[in-house]
Amino acid sequence: MNDEQLFLQQILEAGPSDPLPRLVFADWLDERGDLRGELIRIHCELAEMPQDADELTDQEFEHREQLMMRGDALQREFESRWLDPVKPSINHYRFNRG
């Protein structure tokens, strides 16, 4: 098992509510110049924010919008390349917390 597979196993074992293994993996990806790290950070930060705009200050709302736009831009640009290794194994996917 390679390093990336070990990180992914730790993420699966921790479950969706624990962002720490994802953020450690994001650090590891960042060190390698892999923009998936940025996407993971964006998704983790968005997951912690209230989804109801009424619960956000204007500044928080603007920050959330910027994060969403950057996350969407990363996915549009790199989604195909990021999914190529797993395409034969999946029928459906959704990016969730990276």
PDB file of C-alpha atoms in Angstrom:
ATOM      1  CA  MET A   1       0.000   0.000   0.000  1.00  0.00           C
ATOM      2  CA  ASN A   2       1.449   3.389  -0.956  1.00  0.00           C
ATOM      3  CA  ASP A   3       1.334   6.589   1.133  1.00  0.00           C
ATOM      4  CA  GLU A   4      -1.732   7.979  -0.626  1.00  0.00           C
ATOM      5  CA  GLN A   5      -3.654   4.758  -0.085  1.00  0.00           C
ATOM      6  CA  LEU A   6      -2.739   4.849   3.611  1.00  0.00           C
ATOM      7  CA  PHE A   7      -4.090   8.397   3.906  1.00  0.00           C
ATOM      8  CA  LEU A   8      -7.303   7.408   2.144  1.00  0.00           C
ATOM      9  CA  GLN A   9      -7.704   4.396   4.447  1.00  0.00           C
ATOM     10  CA  GLN A  10      -7.300   6.662   7.496  1.00  0.00           C
ATOM     11  CA  ILE A  11      -9.911   9.047   6.076  1.00  0.00           C
ATOM     12  CA  LEU A  12     -12.367   6.189   5.563  1.00  0.00           C
ATOM     13  CA  GLU A  13     -11.760   4.828   9.048  1.00  0.00           C
ATOM     14  CA  ALA A  14     -12.249   8.263  10.645  1.00  0.00           C
ATOM     15  CA  GLY A  15     -15.571   8.812   8.909  1.00  0.00           C
ATOM     16  CA  PRO A  16     -17.080  11.894   7.295  1.00  0.00           C
ATOM     17  CA  SER A  17     -17.438  13.972  10.457  1.00  0.00           C
ATOM     18  CA  ASP A  18     -13.709  14.029  11.323  1.00  0.00           C
ATOM     19  CA  PRO A  19     -11.839  16.536   9.157  1.00  0.00           C
ATOM     20  CA  LEU A  20      -8.404  15.928  10.731  1.00  0.00           C
ATOM     21  CA  PRO A  21      -7.277  13.003   8.513  1.00  0.00           C
ATOM     22  CA  ARG A  22      -8.443  14.920   5.444  1.00  0.00           C
ATOM     23  CA  LEU A  23      -6.477  18.006   6.482  1.00  0.00           C
ATOM     24  CA  VAL A  24      -3.347  15.939   7.162  1.00  0.00           C
ATOM     25  CA  PHE A  25      -3.728  14.435   3.686  1.00  0.00           C
ATOM     26  CA  ALA A  26      -4.228  17.957   2.296  1.00  0.00           C
ATOM     27  CA  ASP A  27      -0.907  19.015   3.889  1.00  0.00           C
ATOM     28  CA  TRP A  28       0.806  16.020   2.306  1.00  0.00           C
ATOM     29  CA  LEU A  29      -0.687  16.868  -1.088  1.00  0.00           C
ATOM     30  CA  ASP A  30       0.287  20.535  -0.731  1.00  0.00           C
ATOM     31  CA  GLU A  31       3.896  19.516  -0.057  1.00  0.00           C
ATOM     32  CA  ARG A  32       3.836  17.749  -3.419  1.00  0.00           C
ATOM     33  CA  GLY A  33       2.246  20.650  -5.314  1.00  0.00           C
ATOM     34  CA  ASP A  34      -1.013  18.716  -5.756  1.00  0.00           C
ATOM     35  CA  LEU A  35      -4.038  21.039  -5.893  1.00  0.00           C
ATOM     36  CA  ARG A  36      -6.293  18.356  -4.452  1.00  0.00           C
ATOM     37  CA  GLY A  37      -4.980  19.582  -1.100  1.00  0.00           C
ATOM     38  CA  GLU A  38      -6.491  22.990  -1.725  1.00  0.00           C
ATOM     39  CA  LEU A  39      -9.815  21.451  -2.743  1.00  0.00           C
ATOM     40  CA  ILE A  40      -9.901  19.329   0.412  1.00  0.00           C
ATOM     41  CA  ARG A  41      -9.269  22.411   2.565  1.00  0.00           C
ATOM     42  CA  ILE A  42     -11.977  24.364   0.778  1.00  0.00           C
ATOM     43  CA  HIS A  43     -14.517  21.585   1.182  1.00  0.00           C
ATOM     44  CA  CYS A  44     -13.640  21.059   4.854  1.00  0.00           C
ATOM     45  CA  GLU A  45     -13.976  24.772   5.569  1.00  0.00           C
ATOM     46  CA  LEU A  46     -17.294  24.974   3.714  1.00  0.00           C
ATOM     47  CA  ALA A  47     -18.611  21.963   5.637  1.00  0.00           C
ATOM     48  CA  GLU A  48     -18.019  23.796   8.916  1.00  0.00           C
ATOM     49  CA  MET A  49     -19.872  26.945   7.810  1.00  0.00           C
ATOM     50  CA  PRO A  50     -23.582  27.453   8.304  1.00  0.00           C
ATOM     51  CA  GLN A  51     -25.386  26.722   5.049  1.00  0.00           C
ATOM     52  CA  ASP A  52     -28.120  29.257   5.740  1.00  0.00           C
ATOM     53  CA  ALA A  53     -26.992  32.651   4.444  1.00  0.00           C
ATOM     54  CA  ASP A  54     -29.001  34.350   7.203  1.00  0.00           C
ATOM     55  CA  GLU A  55     -26.606  32.874   9.770  1.00  0.00           C
ATOM     56  CA  LEU A  56     -23.560  34.480   8.140  1.00  0.00           C
ATOM     57  CA  THR A  57     -22.187  37.980   8.405  1.00  0.00           C
ATOM     58  CA  ASP A  58     -21.664  39.793   5.116  1.00  0.00           C
ATOM     59  CA  GLN A  59     -17.937  39.070   5.346  1.00  0.00           C
ATOM     60  CA  GLU A  60     -18.538  35.360   6.057  1.00  0.00           C
ATOM     61  CA  PHE A  61     -21.018  35.169   3.189  1.00  0.00           C
ATOM     62  CA  GLU A  62     -18.508  36.732   0.793  1.00  0.00           C
ATOM     63  CA  HIS A  63     -15.767  34.386   2.012  1.00  0.00           C
ATOM     64  CA  ARG A  64     -18.063  31.382   1.505  1.00  0.00           C
ATOM     65  CA  GLU A  65     -18.875  32.538  -2.025  1.00  0.00           C
ATOM     66  CA  GLN A  66     -15.161  32.921  -2.818  1.00  0.00           C
ATOM     67  CA  LEU A  67     -14.436  29.436  -1.483  1.00  0.00           C
ATOM     68  CA  MET A  68     -17.266  27.960  -3.533  1.00  0.00           C
ATOM     69  CA  MET A  69     -16.075  29.686  -6.706  1.00  0.00           C
ATOM     70  CA  ARG A  70     -12.476  28.529  -6.176  1.00  0.00           C
ATOM     71  CA  GLY A  71     -13.602  24.974  -5.433  1.00  0.00           C
ATOM     72  CA  ASP A  72     -15.775  24.927  -8.554  1.00  0.00           C
ATOM     73  CA  ALA A  73     -12.894  26.273 -10.654  1.00  0.00           C
ATOM     74  CA  LEU A  74     -10.517  23.589  -9.353  1.00  0.00           C
ATOM     75  CA  GLN A  75     -13.036  20.861 -10.091  1.00  0.00           C
ATOM     76  CA  ARG A  76     -13.738  22.132 -13.600  1.00  0.00           C
ATOM     77  CA  GLU A  77     -10.040  22.306 -14.422  1.00  0.00           C
ATOM     78  CA  PHE A  78      -8.786  19.091 -12.807  1.00  0.00           C
ATOM     79  CA  GLU A  79     -11.784  16.805 -12.253  1.00  0.00           C
ATOM     80  CA  SER A  80     -11.134  14.605 -15.263  1.00  0.00           C
ATOM     81  CA  ARG A  81      -7.461  14.110 -14.394  1.00  0.00           C
ATOM     82  CA  TRP A  82      -8.233  13.453 -10.733  1.00  0.00           C
ATOM     83  CA  LEU A  83     -10.876  10.867 -11.599  1.00  0.00           C
ATOM     84  CA  ASP A  84      -8.972   9.025 -14.345  1.00  0.00           C
ATOM     85  CA  PRO A  85      -7.347   6.511 -11.954  1.00  0.00           C
ATOM     86  CA  VAL A  86     -10.688   5.463 -10.446  1.00  0.00           C
ATOM     87  CA  LYS A  87     -13.049   5.786 -13.422  1.00  0.00           C
ATOM     88  CA  PRO A  88     -13.029   2.031 -14.159  1.00  0.00           C
ATOM     89  CA  SER A  89     -14.165   1.356 -10.582  1.00  0.00           C
ATOM     90  CA  ILE A  90     -17.015   3.845 -10.221  1.00  0.00           C
ATOM     91  CA  ASN A  91     -20.448   4.449 -11.686  1.00  0.00           C
ATOM     92  CA  HIS A  92     -21.268   7.626  -9.784  1.00  0.00           C
ATOM     93  CA  TYR A  93     -19.266  10.131  -7.772  1.00  0.00           C
ATOM     94  CA  ARG A  94     -19.593  13.350  -5.830  1.00  0.00           C
ATOM     95  CA  PHE A  95     -16.836  15.447  -4.332  1.00  0.00           C
ATOM     96  CA  ASN A  96     -17.526  15.767  -0.626  1.00  0.00           C
ATOM     97  CA  ARG A  97     -14.952  17.358   1.653  1.00  0.00           C
ATOM     98  CA  GLY A  98     -12.422  16.930  -1.117  1.00  0.00           C
TER      99      GLY A  98
END
